[in-house]
Amino acid sequence: MSQSTSIPKKLQRVRDHGYDNYMEVEKKMRKVLGFQDLILSQPNSIVSISRLDMLARRLGLKQFEAGEFILKFPHANPKAELQIKQEKEALLTQLPDAVTRLRKLLMLSNNGRLKLEHIRIGRKDFGLPDDFEFSVVLKYPQYFRLFDVKESGDKYIEIVERDPKLAVSAVERLREKEYRDKGIDAENIRFSFIVNFPPGFKISKYYKIAVWKWQRLPYWSPYDDILGYDMRSLEAQKRLEKRAVAMIHELLSLTVEKKITLERIAHFRSAMTLPQKLKDFLLQHQGIFYISTRGNHGKLHTVFLREAYRKGELIEPNDLYLARRKLAELILLNPRRAKIDQELVNFRRDRDDNETRNIRKGYAESAFNDFGAENSVKHEGEEEDNLDLNMR
């Protein structure tokens, strides 16, 4: 019996500890900052241990753990204020970039508008200040319009005019760079994405063929207006599904840290024509995205853009990201030995593990190998081998 050469609709998640450990670091950072906020909210920023112990329940700390927490991070609270100040300065410095990100985000929606509340919830992800409604939206009336919907009472942000110069996705810019730098045949990589599977992800020869076929499948740009298109044919449905991958890819590319929670992506589901079962959909493309359940007590799912990271760090860091990472390093600093806690090192995954074999990430063409960080894939039902999407 012949097996299907289409990407399966149901795939189990394969863990990648590099991203999971990243989220564990972030969880500690959130807890320390929350702890500091509790202290600063008290009169003269002074509070008794007994009262602090009661207040700390809001952060998930158990009885008598507040005192232990202070002893564990005695260095963090006094110095964290300086790091927070530096993050705020970085936020203001990159505000012009945040304005562009918001414009592009609105252009991704079907009608050029999104709920103000949904953007407010994800404002930190997109590098927007807390008062962005006034410091960004109302400050730039040439770009944004704010209005209320009387029937629902919801407030929306709308793009004043779509700028064709902004309607180019991150993956398209990357392909264009390859055309210029390496003279690669544009047709061969016209619709391809960088694929970098997690260690231990099993790839059968049928799956390998399915990925090869999918890489060459045409799709509409996430910035294209497709509302008037006929979607009844099977071919149109396939293109629409790949467009959803491109849409989420671009959404993640617009974030400061190239990650966002699955729940926040779901806020844009209707406005950006995304699938109903988002988690299952993303698990079909584990070479492009990674879903971590760590750092949120399993209640939230954080989606990473895999190609943006190497060894637990952003490949192209920005000032706001660097300010946030400095705060994480401060929190994980061992006060006794004055060096970074081993936990910080662990989230930079060791790509030279002797138990695994390495593959390069890349587009469908081998010329993209220069982009690749190496990791391992074990093929199902055969000896370990390199994943080669260059099927001719």
mmCIF file of C-alpha atoms in Angstrom:
data_model
loop_
_atom_site.group_PDB
_atom_site.id
_atom_site.type_symbol
_atom_site.label_atom_id
_atom_site.label_comp_id
_atom_site.label_asym_id
_atom_site.label_seq_id
_atom_site.Cartn_x
_atom_site.Cartn_y
_atom_site.Cartn_z
ATOM 1 C CA MET A 1 0.000 0.000 0.000
ATOM 2 C CA SER A 2 1.409 3.396 -0.960
ATOM 3 C CA GLN A 3 1.798 5.967 1.791
ATOM 4 C CA SER A 4 0.746 9.596 1.549
ATOM 5 C CA THR A 5 3.352 12.184 0.613
ATOM 6 C CA SER A 6 1.410 15.023 2.203
ATOM 7 C CA ILE A 7 2.384 16.574 5.547
ATOM 8 C CA PRO A 8 0.260 14.789 8.217
ATOM 9 C CA LYS A 9 -2.478 16.809 9.901
ATOM 10 C CA LYS A 10 -1.621 15.356 13.312
ATOM 11 C CA LEU A 11 1.967 15.358 14.583
ATOM 12 C CA GLN A 12 3.217 14.936 18.134
ATOM 13 C CA ARG A 13 5.327 17.725 19.559
ATOM 14 C CA VAL A 14 9.049 16.967 19.843
ATOM 15 C CA ARG A 15 10.669 18.884 22.685
ATOM 16 C CA ASP A 16 13.602 21.208 22.093
ATOM 17 C CA HIS A 17 15.209 21.918 25.468
ATOM 18 C CA GLY A 18 16.993 25.020 24.201
ATOM 19 C CA TYR A 19 13.701 26.889 23.867
ATOM 20 C CA ASP A 20 12.147 25.311 26.989
ATOM 21 C CA ASN A 21 15.081 26.416 29.130
ATOM 22 C CA TYR A 22 14.800 29.902 27.650
ATOM 23 C CA MET A 23 11.246 30.034 28.984
ATOM 24 C CA GLU A 24 12.346 28.801 32.432
ATOM 25 C CA VAL A 25 14.764 31.739 32.594
ATOM 26 C CA GLU A 26 11.958 34.104 31.602
ATOM 27 C CA LYS A 27 9.689 32.654 34.307
ATOM 28 C CA LYS A 28 12.258 33.481 36.986
ATOM 29 C CA MET A 29 12.686 36.970 35.572
ATOM 30 C CA ARG A 30 8.926 37.626 35.690
ATOM 31 C CA LYS A 31 8.754 36.396 39.279
ATOM 32 C CA VAL A 32 11.637 38.610 40.457
ATOM 33 C CA LEU A 33 10.153 41.667 38.730
ATOM 34 C CA GLY A 34 6.731 40.911 40.197
ATOM 35 C CA PHE A 35 8.337 40.533 43.625
ATOM 36 C CA GLN A 36 10.045 43.876 43.229
ATOM 37 C CA ASP A 37 6.785 45.552 42.175
ATOM 38 C CA LEU A 38 5.142 44.276 45.366
ATOM 39 C CA ILE A 39 7.824 45.901 47.500
ATOM 40 C CA LEU A 40 7.847 49.183 45.546
ATOM 41 C CA SER A 41 4.054 49.434 45.812
ATOM 42 C CA GLN A 42 4.259 49.669 49.615
ATOM 43 C CA PRO A 43 4.640 52.963 51.521
ATOM 44 C CA ASN A 44 8.301 54.089 51.359
ATOM 45 C CA SER A 45 9.000 50.775 49.582
ATOM 46 C CA ILE A 46 9.239 49.062 52.970
ATOM 47 C CA VAL A 47 7.245 46.003 54.021
ATOM 48 C CA SER A 48 7.505 43.480 56.827
ATOM 49 C CA ILE A 49 8.388 39.885 55.947
ATOM 50 C CA SER A 50 5.069 38.646 57.308
ATOM 51 C CA ARG A 51 3.061 41.029 55.091
ATOM 52 C CA LEU A 52 5.346 40.344 52.131
ATOM 53 C CA ASP A 53 4.744 36.642 52.647
ATOM 54 C CA MET A 54 1.006 37.278 52.330
ATOM 55 C CA LEU A 55 1.363 39.535 49.268
ATOM 56 C CA ALA A 56 3.692 37.083 47.551
ATOM 57 C CA ARG A 57 0.857 34.536 47.238
ATOM 58 C CA ARG A 58 -0.201 36.560 44.174
ATOM 59 C CA LEU A 59 3.026 35.450 42.493
ATOM 60 C CA GLY A 60 2.419 31.802 43.292
ATOM 61 C CA LEU A 61 4.794 31.658 46.258
ATOM 62 C CA LYS A 62 3.793 29.417 49.150
ATOM 63 C CA GLN A 63 3.768 30.341 52.832
ATOM 64 C CA PHE A 64 7.201 31.384 54.220
ATOM 65 C CA GLU A 65 8.759 31.372 50.728
ATOM 66 C CA ALA A 66 9.040 35.178 50.513
ATOM 67 C CA GLY A 67 11.984 35.285 52.927
ATOM 68 C CA GLU A 68 13.703 32.435 51.098
ATOM 69 C CA PHE A 69 13.170 34.286 47.824
ATOM 70 C CA ILE A 70 14.927 37.418 49.134
ATOM 71 C CA LEU A 71 17.872 35.313 50.330
ATOM 72 C CA LYS A 72 18.064 33.585 46.966
ATOM 73 C CA PHE A 73 18.074 36.827 44.948
ATOM 74 C CA PRO A 74 19.541 39.481 47.301
ATOM 75 C CA HIS A 75 21.413 41.108 44.420
ATOM 76 C CA ALA A 76 18.497 41.324 42.016
ATOM 77 C CA ASN A 77 16.100 43.810 43.595
ATOM 78 C CA PRO A 78 18.581 46.678 44.226
ATOM 79 C CA LYS A 79 20.110 46.452 40.724
ATOM 80 C CA ALA A 80 17.000 45.534 38.765
ATOM 81 C CA GLU A 81 15.792 49.154 38.866
ATOM 82 C CA LEU A 82 18.791 50.245 36.771
ATOM 83 C CA GLN A 83 18.205 47.450 34.256
ATOM 84 C CA ILE A 84 14.509 48.334 34.031
ATOM 85 C CA LYS A 85 15.474 51.949 33.386
ATOM 86 C CA GLN A 86 17.792 50.831 30.577
ATOM 87 C CA GLU A 87 14.977 48.753 29.074
ATOM 88 C CA LYS A 88 12.681 51.791 29.126
ATOM 89 C CA GLU A 89 15.380 53.858 27.401
ATOM 90 C CA ALA A 90 15.791 51.157 24.740
ATOM 91 C CA LEU A 91 11.995 51.106 24.316
ATOM 92 C CA LEU A 92 11.913 54.846 23.613
ATOM 93 C CA THR A 93 14.925 54.691 21.279
ATOM 94 C CA GLN A 94 13.313 52.043 19.082
ATOM 95 C CA LEU A 95 9.903 53.739 19.012
ATOM 96 C CA PRO A 96 10.148 54.600 15.271
ATOM 97 C CA ASP A 97 10.657 50.877 14.573
ATOM 98 C CA ALA A 98 7.651 50.082 16.779
ATOM 99 C CA VAL A 99 5.525 52.486 14.711
ATOM 100 C CA THR A 100 6.543 50.606 11.550
ATOM 101 C CA ARG A 101 5.824 47.243 13.213
ATOM 102 C CA LEU A 102 2.325 48.399 14.163
ATOM 103 C CA ARG A 103 1.670 49.631 10.620
ATOM 104 C CA LYS A 104 2.731 46.278 9.184
ATOM 105 C CA LEU A 105 0.705 44.397 11.826
ATOM 106 C CA LEU A 106 -2.449 46.270 10.809
ATOM 107 C CA MET A 107 -1.676 45.624 7.132
ATOM 108 C CA LEU A 108 -1.678 41.876 7.866
ATOM 109 C CA SER A 109 -5.344 42.037 8.849
ATOM 110 C CA ASN A 110 -8.066 41.502 6.259
ATOM 111 C CA ASN A 111 -9.592 44.967 6.609
ATOM 112 C CA GLY A 112 -6.637 46.952 7.985
ATOM 113 C CA ARG A 113 -7.971 47.109 11.529
ATOM 114 C CA LEU A 114 -7.428 45.282 14.840
ATOM 115 C CA LYS A 115 -8.953 45.533 18.295
ATOM 116 C CA LEU A 116 -7.103 47.995 20.523
ATOM 117 C CA GLU A 117 -7.396 45.551 23.428
ATOM 118 C CA HIS A 118 -5.679 42.748 21.509
ATOM 119 C CA ILE A 119 -2.737 44.990 20.662
ATOM 120 C CA ARG A 120 -2.639 46.266 24.244
ATOM 121 C CA ILE A 121 -2.308 42.689 25.531
ATOM 122 C CA GLY A 122 0.594 42.025 23.155
ATOM 123 C CA ARG A 123 2.206 45.483 23.396
ATOM 124 C CA LYS A 124 5.414 44.203 25.032
ATOM 125 C CA ASP A 125 5.852 41.594 22.287
ATOM 126 C CA PHE A 126 5.722 44.290 19.595
ATOM 127 C CA GLY A 127 7.887 46.775 21.492
ATOM 128 C CA LEU A 128 5.080 49.234 22.182
ATOM 129 C CA PRO A 129 5.024 51.395 25.350
ATOM 130 C CA ASP A 130 2.243 51.040 27.908
ATOM 131 C CA ASP A 131 0.703 54.337 26.764
ATOM 132 C CA PHE A 132 0.952 53.442 23.049
ATOM 133 C CA GLU A 133 -2.653 54.559 22.460
ATOM 134 C CA PHE A 134 -1.484 58.132 23.030
ATOM 135 C CA SER A 135 2.286 58.034 22.352
ATOM 136 C CA VAL A 136 1.933 56.086 19.084
ATOM 137 C CA VAL A 137 -1.617 55.821 17.730
ATOM 138 C CA LEU A 138 -2.858 59.366 18.428
ATOM 139 C CA LYS A 139 0.600 60.877 17.878
ATOM 140 C CA TYR A 140 0.731 59.656 14.265
ATOM 141 C CA PRO A 141 -2.694 60.435 12.731
ATOM 142 C CA GLN A 142 -1.128 60.152 9.266
ATOM 143 C CA TYR A 143 -0.740 56.404 9.933
ATOM 144 C CA PHE A 144 -3.422 55.377 12.432
ATOM 145 C CA ARG A 145 -7.087 55.987 13.085
ATOM 146 C CA LEU A 146 -8.864 55.128 16.347
ATOM 147 C CA PHE A 147 -12.597 54.456 16.383
ATOM 148 C CA ASP A 148 -15.347 52.782 18.436
ATOM 149 C CA VAL A 149 -17.865 50.195 17.301
ATOM 150 C CA LYS A 150 -21.150 51.169 18.959
ATOM 151 C CA GLU A 151 -22.772 47.733 18.716
ATOM 152 C CA SER A 152 -20.006 45.924 20.634
ATOM 153 C CA GLY A 153 -18.384 48.816 22.468
ATOM 154 C CA ASP A 154 -14.973 47.677 21.199
ATOM 155 C CA LYS A 155 -12.297 50.161 20.208
ATOM 156 C CA TYR A 156 -10.257 49.523 17.039
ATOM 157 C CA ILE A 157 -7.033 50.790 15.490
ATOM 158 C CA GLU A 158 -7.148 51.154 11.717
ATOM 159 C CA ILE A 159 -4.385 51.811 9.197
ATOM 160 C CA VAL A 160 -5.008 55.095 7.355
ATOM 161 C CA GLU A 161 -3.310 53.958 4.146
ATOM 162 C CA ARG A 162 -1.511 50.777 3.106
ATOM 163 C CA ASP A 163 2.093 51.457 2.137
ATOM 164 C CA PRO A 164 3.254 49.106 -0.679
ATOM 165 C CA LYS A 165 6.862 49.560 0.498
ATOM 166 C CA LEU A 166 5.971 47.908 3.811
ATOM 167 C CA ALA A 167 4.091 45.022 2.172
ATOM 168 C CA VAL A 168 7.193 42.826 1.938
ATOM 169 C CA SER A 169 7.521 39.957 4.417
ATOM 170 C CA ALA A 170 10.702 39.016 6.293
ATOM 171 C CA VAL A 171 11.060 35.725 4.415
ATOM 172 C CA GLU A 172 10.722 37.536 1.078
ATOM 173 C CA ARG A 173 13.508 39.945 2.039
ATOM 174 C CA LEU A 174 15.689 36.981 2.964
ATOM 175 C CA ARG A 175 15.082 35.343 -0.413
ATOM 176 C CA GLU A 176 15.840 38.594 -2.226
ATOM 177 C CA LYS A 177 19.151 38.820 -0.358
ATOM 178 C CA GLU A 178 20.033 35.338 -1.552
ATOM 179 C CA TYR A 179 19.253 36.282 -5.153
ATOM 180 C CA ARG A 180 21.595 39.267 -4.934
ATOM 181 C CA ASP A 181 24.409 37.732 -2.879
ATOM 182 C CA LYS A 182 24.604 34.256 -4.397
ATOM 183 C CA GLY A 183 22.843 34.439 -7.702
ATOM 184 C CA ILE A 184 20.506 31.589 -6.762
ATOM 185 C CA ASP A 185 17.787 30.695 -9.244
ATOM 186 C CA ALA A 186 14.814 32.651 -7.915
ATOM 187 C CA GLU A 187 12.285 30.117 -9.168
ATOM 188 C CA ASN A 188 13.794 27.261 -7.142
ATOM 189 C CA ILE A 189 13.390 29.012 -3.782
ATOM 190 C CA ARG A 190 10.521 31.316 -4.603
ATOM 191 C CA PHE A 191 8.108 29.799 -2.048
ATOM 192 C CA SER A 192 10.538 28.124 0.394
ATOM 193 C CA PHE A 193 10.988 28.600 4.134
ATOM 194 C CA ILE A 194 13.958 27.854 6.362
ATOM 195 C CA VAL A 195 13.370 24.428 7.921
ATOM 196 C CA ASN A 196 15.225 23.425 11.088
ATOM 197 C CA PHE A 197 13.737 20.379 12.827
ATOM 198 C CA PRO A 198 14.259 19.778 16.568
ATOM 199 C CA PRO A 199 16.647 17.029 17.748
ATOM 200 C CA GLY A 200 14.974 13.619 17.681
ATOM 201 C CA PHE A 201 12.329 14.559 15.117
ATOM 202 C CA LYS A 202 11.753 11.438 13.027
ATOM 203 C CA ILE A 203 11.579 11.866 9.286
ATOM 204 C CA SER A 204 10.441 9.066 7.017
ATOM 205 C CA LYS A 205 11.212 9.166 3.317
ATOM 206 C CA TYR A 206 7.528 9.932 2.673
ATOM 207 C CA TYR A 207 7.618 12.898 5.043
ATOM 208 C CA LYS A 208 10.807 14.038 3.371
ATOM 209 C CA ILE A 209 9.056 14.065 -0.007
ATOM 210 C CA ALA A 210 6.047 15.839 1.519
ATOM 211 C CA VAL A 211 8.252 18.667 2.815
ATOM 212 C CA TRP A 212 9.991 18.945 -0.550
ATOM 213 C CA LYS A 213 6.627 19.277 -2.325
ATOM 214 C CA TRP A 214 5.305 21.736 0.249
ATOM 215 C CA GLN A 215 8.384 23.979 -0.093
ATOM 216 C CA ARG A 216 7.597 24.462 -3.785
ATOM 217 C CA LEU A 217 3.872 25.079 -3.333
ATOM 218 C CA PRO A 218 2.880 28.633 -4.398
ATOM 219 C CA TYR A 219 0.986 30.793 -1.899
ATOM 220 C CA TRP A 220 -0.377 34.314 -1.518
ATOM 221 C CA SER A 221 1.638 36.843 0.435
ATOM 222 C CA PRO A 222 0.257 37.611 3.913
ATOM 223 C CA TYR A 223 -0.035 41.228 2.757
ATOM 224 C CA ASP A 224 -2.175 40.320 -0.282
ATOM 225 C CA ASP A 225 -5.890 41.109 -0.215
ATOM 226 C CA ILE A 226 -7.550 37.727 -0.862
ATOM 227 C CA LEU A 227 -11.107 38.500 0.225
ATOM 228 C CA GLY A 228 -12.437 38.316 -3.321
ATOM 229 C CA TYR A 229 -10.672 35.061 -4.265
ATOM 230 C CA ASP A 230 -12.524 31.828 -4.977
ATOM 231 C CA MET A 231 -11.356 29.358 -2.303
ATOM 232 C CA ARG A 232 -13.485 26.351 -3.270
ATOM 233 C CA SER A 233 -10.809 24.381 -5.144
ATOM 234 C CA LEU A 234 -8.349 22.015 -3.423
ATOM 235 C CA GLU A 235 -5.436 23.993 -4.884
ATOM 236 C CA ALA A 236 -6.786 27.228 -3.393
ATOM 237 C CA GLN A 237 -7.162 25.567 0.015
ATOM 238 C CA LYS A 238 -3.542 24.372 -0.076
ATOM 239 C CA ARG A 239 -2.346 27.857 -0.966
ATOM 240 C CA LEU A 240 -4.465 29.337 1.817
ATOM 241 C CA GLU A 241 -2.962 26.926 4.368
ATOM 242 C CA LYS A 242 0.574 27.834 3.318
ATOM 243 C CA ARG A 243 -0.366 31.506 3.455
ATOM 244 C CA ALA A 244 -1.361 30.929 7.109
ATOM 245 C CA VAL A 245 2.180 29.629 7.763
ATOM 246 C CA ALA A 246 3.555 32.765 6.079
ATOM 247 C CA MET A 247 1.157 34.923 8.133
ATOM 248 C CA ILE A 248 2.298 33.477 11.474
ATOM 249 C CA HIS A 249 5.929 33.617 10.301
ATOM 250 C CA GLU A 250 5.531 37.339 9.560
ATOM 251 C CA LEU A 251 3.639 37.953 12.819
ATOM 252 C CA LEU A 252 6.545 36.432 14.769
ATOM 253 C CA SER A 253 9.053 38.407 12.684
ATOM 254 C CA LEU A 254 7.346 41.620 13.821
ATOM 255 C CA THR A 255 7.893 40.821 17.516
ATOM 256 C CA VAL A 256 10.924 42.059 19.459
ATOM 257 C CA GLU A 257 12.035 38.567 20.539
ATOM 258 C CA LYS A 258 10.603 36.572 17.593
ATOM 259 C CA LYS A 259 8.207 34.805 19.972
ATOM 260 C CA ILE A 260 4.663 35.292 21.229
ATOM 261 C CA THR A 261 2.112 33.185 23.076
ATOM 262 C CA LEU A 262 -0.226 30.986 21.075
ATOM 263 C CA GLU A 263 -3.130 32.588 22.904
ATOM 264 C CA ARG A 264 -2.141 36.043 21.613
ATOM 265 C CA ILE A 265 -1.858 34.734 18.063
ATOM 266 C CA ALA A 266 -5.403 33.388 18.522
ATOM 267 C CA HIS A 267 -6.625 36.949 19.133
ATOM 268 C CA PHE A 268 -5.809 37.674 15.481
ATOM 269 C CA ARG A 269 -7.317 34.448 14.123
ATOM 270 C CA SER A 270 -10.397 35.983 12.541
ATOM 271 C CA ALA A 271 -8.726 39.195 11.343
ATOM 272 C CA MET A 272 -5.873 37.292 9.648
ATOM 273 C CA THR A 273 -7.754 34.174 8.421
ATOM 274 C CA LEU A 274 -5.842 31.715 10.604
ATOM 275 C CA PRO A 275 -6.901 28.080 11.259
ATOM 276 C CA GLN A 276 -9.226 27.281 14.156
ATOM 277 C CA LYS A 277 -6.971 24.560 15.588
ATOM 278 C CA LEU A 278 -3.852 26.681 15.781
ATOM 279 C CA LYS A 279 -1.769 24.347 17.935
ATOM 280 C CA ASP A 280 -2.321 21.332 15.663
ATOM 281 C CA PHE A 281 -1.595 23.519 12.654
ATOM 282 C CA LEU A 282 1.728 24.750 14.055
ATOM 283 C CA LEU A 283 2.750 21.209 15.018
ATOM 284 C CA GLN A 284 2.546 20.285 11.326
ATOM 285 C CA HIS A 285 5.442 22.708 10.788
ATOM 286 C CA GLN A 286 7.859 21.955 13.636
ATOM 287 C CA GLY A 287 10.806 22.796 11.407
ATOM 288 C CA ILE A 288 9.612 26.431 11.255
ATOM 289 C CA PHE A 289 7.951 26.981 14.651
ATOM 290 C CA TYR A 290 8.477 25.648 18.168
ATOM 291 C CA ILE A 291 5.761 25.577 20.835
ATOM 292 C CA SER A 292 6.987 25.646 24.430
ATOM 293 C CA THR A 293 4.722 24.944 27.409
ATOM 294 C CA ARG A 294 7.408 25.915 29.929
ATOM 295 C CA GLY A 295 7.557 29.050 32.011
ATOM 296 C CA ASN A 296 3.790 29.488 32.406
ATOM 297 C CA HIS A 297 2.863 26.506 34.599
ATOM 298 C CA GLY A 298 1.628 24.780 31.423
ATOM 299 C CA LYS A 299 -1.235 27.269 31.095
ATOM 300 C CA LEU A 300 0.169 29.190 28.129
ATOM 301 C CA HIS A 301 2.022 28.132 24.997
ATOM 302 C CA THR A 302 4.886 30.237 23.654
ATOM 303 C CA VAL A 303 5.550 30.041 19.908
ATOM 304 C CA PHE A 304 9.132 30.663 18.717
ATOM 305 C CA LEU A 305 10.344 31.349 15.186
ATOM 306 C CA ARG A 306 13.050 28.690 15.020
ATOM 307 C CA GLU A 307 15.190 30.319 12.320
ATOM 308 C CA ALA A 308 15.613 33.467 14.435
ATOM 309 C CA TYR A 309 17.522 31.648 17.205
ATOM 310 C CA ARG A 310 20.870 29.941 17.468
ATOM 311 C CA LYS A 311 22.139 28.384 20.707
ATOM 312 C CA GLY A 312 19.451 30.085 22.772
ATOM 313 C CA GLU A 313 20.116 33.606 21.489
ATOM 314 C CA LEU A 314 18.608 35.793 18.793
ATOM 315 C CA ILE A 315 20.795 35.708 15.687
ATOM 316 C CA GLU A 316 20.031 39.387 15.002
ATOM 317 C CA PRO A 317 19.486 40.950 18.449
ATOM 318 C CA ASN A 318 18.002 44.411 18.895
ATOM 319 C CA ASP A 319 18.654 46.860 21.733
ATOM 320 C CA LEU A 320 15.362 46.149 23.488
ATOM 321 C CA TYR A 321 15.999 42.394 23.425
ATOM 322 C CA LEU A 322 19.555 42.920 24.746
ATOM 323 C CA ALA A 323 18.265 45.080 27.608
ATOM 324 C CA ARG A 324 15.832 42.323 28.596
ATOM 325 C CA ARG A 325 18.553 39.638 28.423
ATOM 326 C CA LYS A 326 20.839 41.723 30.663
ATOM 327 C CA LEU A 327 18.072 41.757 33.233
ATOM 328 C CA ALA A 328 17.785 37.963 32.956
ATOM 329 C CA GLU A 329 21.549 37.592 33.454
ATOM 330 C CA LEU A 330 21.403 39.840 36.513
ATOM 331 C CA ILE A 331 18.656 37.740 38.049
ATOM 332 C CA LEU A 332 20.530 34.491 37.428
ATOM 333 C CA LEU A 333 23.813 35.856 38.751
ATOM 334 C CA ASN A 334 25.059 33.708 41.624
ATOM 335 C CA PRO A 335 25.613 36.146 44.512
ATOM 336 C CA ARG A 336 28.152 33.900 46.254
ATOM 337 C CA ARG A 337 30.414 33.112 43.330
ATOM 338 C CA ALA A 338 29.632 36.237 41.257
ATOM 339 C CA LYS A 339 29.224 34.309 38.040
ATOM 340 C CA ILE A 340 26.305 33.373 35.833
ATOM 341 C CA ASP A 341 24.194 30.533 37.129
ATOM 342 C CA GLN A 342 24.598 27.337 35.138
ATOM 343 C CA GLU A 343 20.928 27.602 34.253
ATOM 344 C CA LEU A 344 21.683 30.520 31.958
ATOM 345 C CA VAL A 345 24.242 28.424 30.132
ATOM 346 C CA ASN A 346 21.918 25.437 29.816
ATOM 347 C CA PHE A 347 19.388 27.293 27.703
ATOM 348 C CA ARG A 348 22.084 27.754 25.055
ATOM 349 C CA ARG A 349 21.728 24.236 23.721
ATOM 350 C CA ASP A 350 24.910 22.294 23.034
ATOM 351 C CA ARG A 351 24.736 21.462 19.336
ATOM 352 C CA ASP A 352 27.666 19.045 19.582
ATOM 353 C CA ASP A 353 25.919 16.342 21.597
ATOM 354 C CA ASN A 354 27.580 12.995 20.848
ATOM 355 C CA GLU A 355 24.257 11.182 20.956
ATOM 356 C CA THR A 356 22.930 13.046 17.940
ATOM 357 C CA ARG A 357 23.861 13.514 14.317
ATOM 358 C CA ASN A 358 23.746 16.902 12.698
ATOM 359 C CA ILE A 359 21.815 18.339 9.825
ATOM 360 C CA ARG A 360 21.870 21.809 8.388
ATOM 361 C CA LYS A 361 18.792 23.942 8.319
ATOM 362 C CA GLY A 362 18.053 25.594 5.050
ATOM 363 C CA TYR A 363 15.643 26.194 2.260
ATOM 364 C CA ALA A 364 14.882 23.558 -0.306
ATOM 365 C CA GLU A 365 18.158 24.363 -2.068
ATOM 366 C CA SER A 366 21.599 23.459 -0.720
ATOM 367 C CA ALA A 367 22.836 26.986 -1.402
ATOM 368 C CA PHE A 368 20.925 28.054 1.726
ATOM 369 C CA ASN A 369 23.127 25.881 3.952
ATOM 370 C CA ASP A 370 25.114 28.952 4.947
ATOM 371 C CA PHE A 371 22.117 30.055 7.013
ATOM 372 C CA GLY A 372 21.930 26.810 8.968
ATOM 373 C CA ALA A 373 22.543 26.018 12.578
ATOM 374 C CA GLU A 374 23.088 22.304 12.946
ATOM 375 C CA ASN A 375 20.913 19.853 14.793
ATOM 376 C CA SER A 376 19.909 16.242 14.639
ATOM 377 C CA VAL A 377 17.170 14.258 12.988
ATOM 378 C CA LYS A 378 16.774 10.533 13.107
ATOM 379 C CA HIS A 379 15.031 9.008 10.131
ATOM 380 C CA GLU A 380 12.260 6.565 10.758
ATOM 381 C CA GLY A 381 12.905 3.027 9.536
ATOM 382 C CA GLU A 382 16.420 3.680 8.217
ATOM 383 C CA GLU A 383 19.943 4.533 9.295
ATOM 384 C CA GLU A 384 20.583 8.067 10.453
ATOM 385 C CA ASP A 385 21.185 10.311 7.482
ATOM 386 C CA ASN A 386 21.278 13.966 6.532
ATOM 387 C CA LEU A 387 18.007 15.617 5.609
ATOM 388 C CA ASP A 388 18.426 16.638 2.017
ATOM 389 C CA LEU A 389 15.533 18.546 0.530
ATOM 390 C CA ASN A 390 17.367 18.911 -2.775
ATOM 391 C CA MET A 391 15.328 16.266 -4.560
ATOM 392 C CA ARG A 392 15.725 16.466 -8.283
#
